[in-house]
C-alpha positions as a Markdown table, in Angstrom:
| # | Residue | x | y | z |
|---|---|---|---|---|
| 1 | Unk | 21.4 | 76.8 | -21.4 |
| 2 | Unk | 18.0 | 75.6 | -23.3 |
| 3 | Unk | 19.7 | 72.7 | -24.7 |
| 4 | Unk | 20.8 | 71.2 | -21.2 |
| 5 | Unk | 17.4 | 71.7 | -19.8 |
| 6 | Unk | 15.9 | 70.3 | -23.1 |
| 7 | Unk | 17.8 | 66.9 | -22.6 |
| 8 | Unk | 16.7 | 66.8 | -19.3 |
| 9 | Unk | 13.0 | 66.8 | -20.2 |
| 10 | Unk | 13.5 | 64.5 | -23.0 |
| 11 | Unk | 15.3 | 62.1 | -20.4 |
| 12 | Unk | 12.6 | 62.4 | -18.3 |
| 13 | Unk | 9.9 | 61.8 | -20.6 |
| 14 | Unk | 11.6 | 58.9 | -22.0 |
| 15 | Unk | 12.4 | 57.4 | -18.4 |
| 16 | Unk | 8.6 | 57.9 | -17.7 |
| 17 | Unk | 7.8 | 56.0 | -21.0 |
| 18 | Unk | 10.1 | 53.4 | -20.2 |
| 19 | Unk | 8.5 | 52.6 | -16.7 |
| 20 | Unk | 5.2 | 52.9 | -18.1 |
| 21 | Unk | 5.9 | 50.1 | -20.6 |
| 22 | Unk | 7.7 | 48.1 | -18.0 |
| 23 | Unk | 4.9 | 48.3 | -15.6 |
| 24 | Unk | 2.3 | 47.6 | -17.9 |
| 25 | Unk | 4.6 | 44.5 | -19.1 |
| 26 | Unk | 4.4 | 43.3 | -15.5 |
| 27 | Unk | 0.8 | 43.7 | -14.9 |
| 28 | Unk | 0.1 | 41.8 | -18.2 |
| 29 | Unk | 2.3 | 39.3 | -17.1 |
| 30 | Unk | 0.5 | 39.1 | -13.3 |
| 31 | Unk | -2.9 | 39.0 | -15.3 |
| 32 | Unk | -2.0 | 36.0 | -17.4 |
| 33 | Unk | -0.2 | 34.4 | -14.3 |
| 34 | Unk | -1.7 | 30.8 | -13.9 |
| 35 | Unk | -3.5 | 30.3 | -10.8 |
| 36 | Unk | -4.4 | 27.2 | -8.8 |
| 37 | Unk | -8.4 | 27.6 | -9.6 |
| 38 | Unk | -7.0 | 27.4 | -13.3 |
| 39 | Unk | -5.9 | 24.0 | -12.8 |
| 40 | Unk | -9.6 | 22.5 | -12.0 |
| 41 | Unk | -10.4 | 21.0 | -14.8 |
| 42 | Unk | -11.8 | 17.6 | -16.7 |
| 43 | Unk | -9.2 | 15.7 | -18.0 |
| 44 | Unk | -11.9 | 13.2 | -19.5 |
| 45 | Unk | -14.5 | 14.6 | -21.3 |
| 46 | Unk | -17.3 | 14.6 | -18.7 |
| 47 | Unk | -16.3 | 11.7 | -16.8 |
| 48 | Unk | -12.4 | 12.5 | -15.1 |
| 49 | Unk | -10.6 | 15.4 | -13.8 |
| 50 | Unk | -9.1 | 17.0 | -11.0 |
| 51 | Unk | -10.4 | 19.5 | -8.3 |
| 52 | Unk | -9.2 | 21.2 | -5.3 |
| 53 | Unk | -5.6 | 21.9 | -6.1 |
| 54 | Unk | -3.8 | 23.1 | -3.0 |
| 55 | Unk | -0.2 | 24.8 | -2.2 |
| 56 | Unk | 1.1 | 22.8 | 0.7 |
| 57 | Unk | 4.2 | 24.9 | 1.4 |
| 58 | Unk | 7.9 | 24.2 | 0.6 |
| 59 | Unk | 7.3 | 23.3 | -3.0 |
| 60 | Unk | 4.5 | 20.5 | -2.5 |
| 61 | Unk | 1.2 | 20.7 | -4.0 |
| 62 | Unk | -1.8 | 18.4 | -3.8 |
| 63 | Unk | -5.1 | 17.6 | -5.7 |
| 64 | Unk | -8.3 | 15.3 | -5.8 |
| 65 | Unk | -8.4 | 13.0 | -9.2 |
| 66 | Unk | -12.0 | 12.0 | -9.5 |
| 67 | Unk | -13.7 | 9.7 | -12.0 |
| 68 | Unk | -17.2 | 9.3 | -12.8 |
| 69 | Unk | -18.6 | 6.9 | -15.8 |
| 70 | Unk | -20.2 | 3.5 | -14.9 |
| 71 | Unk | -18.4 | 3.9 | -11.8 |
| 72 | Unk | -17.1 | 6.4 | -9.5 |
| 73 | Unk | -13.4 | 6.8 | -8.1 |
| 74 | Unk | -11.5 | 9.5 | -6.2 |
| 75 | Unk | -8.0 | 9.8 | -5.3 |
| 76 | Unk | -5.2 | 12.1 | -4.3 |
| 77 | Unk | -2.0 | 13.3 | -6.1 |
| 78 | Unk | 0.9 | 14.9 | -4.0 |
| 79 | Unk | 3.7 | 16.6 | -5.9 |
| 80 | Unk | 7.3 | 17.7 | -5.1 |
| 81 | Unk | 7.5 | 20.5 | -7.6 |
| 82 | Unk | 11.3 | 20.7 | -7.9 |
| 83 | Unk | 11.9 | 16.7 | -8.5 |
| 84 | Unk | 8.6 | 15.7 | -10.1 |
| 85 | Unk | 8.2 | 13.0 | -7.5 |
| 86 | Unk | 4.6 | 12.4 | -7.4 |
| 87 | Unk | 2.3 | 10.3 | -5.0 |
| 88 | Unk | -0.9 | 8.7 | -6.3 |
| 89 | Unk | -3.6 | 6.8 | -4.5 |
| 90 | Unk | -7.1 | 6.0 | -4.6 |
| 91 | Unk | -8.9 | 6.7 | -1.5 |
| 92 | Unk | -12.6 | 5.9 | -3.1 |
| 93 | Unk | -14.3 | 3.5 | -5.6 |
| 94 | Unk | -17.4 | 2.0 | -6.3 |
| 95 | Unk | -18.5 | -0.3 | -9.4 |
| 96 | Unk | -15.0 | -0.4 | -10.9 |
| 97 | Unk | -14.5 | -3.4 | -12.2 |
| 98 | Unk | -14.5 | -6.7 | -9.8 |
| 99 | Unk | -12.9 | -5.2 | -6.6 |
| 100 | Unk | -15.2 | -4.2 | -3.9 |
| 101 | Unk | -16.5 | -0.8 | -3.2 |
| 102 | Unk | -14.7 | 1.4 | -0.7 |
| 103 | Unk | -14.7 | 4.7 | 0.7 |
| 104 | Unk | -11.9 | 5.8 | 3.2 |
| 105 | Unk | -11.3 | 9.3 | 2.1 |
| 106 | Unk | -11.8 | 10.6 | 5.4 |
| 107 | Unk | -9.1 | 8.4 | 6.9 |
| 108 | Unk | -7.0 | 9.2 | 4.0 |
| 109 | Unk | -7.2 | 13.0 | 4.5 |
| 110 | Unk | -6.5 | 12.4 | 8.4 |
| 111 | Unk | -3.0 | 10.8 | 7.5 |
| 112 | Unk | -2.3 | 13.6 | 5.2 |
| 113 | Unk | -3.3 | 16.3 | 7.6 |
| 114 | Unk | -1.1 | 14.4 | 10.4 |
| 115 | Unk | 2.0 | 14.7 | 7.8 |
| 116 | Unk | 1.0 | 18.1 | 6.9 |
| 117 | Unk | 1.1 | 19.1 | 10.5 |
| 118 | Unk | 4.5 | 17.7 | 11.1 |
| 119 | Unk | 8.0 | 18.5 | 10.0 |
| 120 | Unk | 8.5 | 18.0 | 6.0 |
| 121 | Unk | 11.9 | 16.2 | 6.6 |
| 122 | Unk | 9.5 | 13.1 | 8.1 |
| 123 | Unk | 6.7 | 13.8 | 5.9 |
| 124 | Unk | 8.3 | 11.8 | 3.1 |
| 125 | Unk | 6.1 | 10.3 | 0.2 |
| 126 | Unk | 7.5 | 6.8 | 1.5 |
| 127 | Unk | 6.0 | 7.3 | 4.9 |
| 128 | Unk | 2.8 | 8.7 | 3.3 |
| 129 | Unk | 2.4 | 6.0 | 1.3 |
| 130 | Unk | 3.3 | 3.1 | 4.1 |
| 131 | Unk | 0.5 | 5.2 | 6.4 |
| 132 | Unk | -2.0 | 4.6 | 3.4 |
| 133 | Unk | -1.0 | 0.9 | 3.1 |
| 134 | Unk | -4.7 | -0.5 | 4.9 |
| 135 | Unk | -6.7 | 2.6 | 4.0 |
| 136 | Unk | -6.0 | 3.3 | 0.3 |
| 137 | Unk | -5.2 | 1.6 | -3.2 |
| 138 | Unk | -3.3 | 1.9 | -6.1 |
| 139 | Unk | -0.6 | 3.6 | -4.3 |
| 140 | Unk | 2.4 | 4.9 | -6.5 |
| 141 | Unk | 5.1 | 7.0 | -6.2 |
| 142 | Unk | 6.9 | 8.1 | -9.6 |
| 143 | Unk | 8.8 | 10.7 | -10.8 |
| 144 | Unk | 7.3 | 13.1 | -13.4 |
| 145 | Unk | 9.3 | 14.7 | -16.2 |
| 146 | Unk | 6.3 | 17.3 | -17.3 |
| 147 | Unk | 5.5 | 20.2 | -15.0 |
| 148 | Unk | 1.9 | 19.8 | -13.4 |
| 149 | Unk | -0.5 | 22.5 | -13.6 |
| 150 | Unk | -0.3 | 23.3 | -9.7 |
| 151 | Unk | 3.3 | 23.4 | -9.9 |
| 152 | Unk | 3.2 | 25.6 | -12.6 |
| 153 | Unk | 0.7 | 27.8 | -10.6 |
| 154 | Unk | 2.7 | 27.6 | -7.1 |
| 155 | Unk | 6.1 | 27.1 | -8.0 |
| 156 | Unk | 6.8 | 28.1 | -11.7 |
| 157 | Unk | 10.4 | 28.6 | -10.6 |
| 158 | Unk | 11.0 | 24.9 | -9.6 |
| 159 | Unk | 10.3 | 23.5 | -13.0 |
| 160 | Unk | 14.0 | 22.7 | -13.9 |
| 161 | Unk | 14.4 | 20.5 | -16.6 |
| 162 | Unk | 10.8 | 19.7 | -16.9 |
| 163 | Unk | 8.5 | 20.1 | -19.9 |
| 164 | Unk | 6.9 | 23.2 | -19.2 |
| 165 | Unk | 2.9 | 22.9 | -18.3 |
| 166 | Unk | 0.8 | 24.7 | -20.9 |
| 167 | Unk | -2.8 | 24.9 | -19.8 |
| 168 | Unk | -4.9 | 24.0 | -23.0 |
| 169 | Unk | -7.6 | 26.1 | -24.2 |
């Protein structure tokens, strides 16, 4: 009878240790998980970067791109995390070459808000781009093969075959 009770104690101790190790690993993974706040970064030392990363829901993310060296510019990037389809456009610029200065950021945000408020099936990048045609500049829709930081933070399971995003540092 003592052997049996000893085996039970060993088994309980084993399972408690096993559970504790698993819990510690899960907590470490969560502690190291990438967040949208981690995606705020300078992409060009001192004069360009990405800010205000947002999860728009249903596998879509967005952030603002900025530039400030001998001129200023800002724009937005929207990404469908599963496909890598990306919509980029510039909403403001000043002293960026020979083009005239403009700032239609508020108008661009209104377009984005209107599409975000409706059904996602109608908020395609093509439709958003069409609505931005006389508001924004440098509108482009591309398909990326490298996971973005915002997608890695908000939708890591949607990476698919894209190259995994790695935070430099």
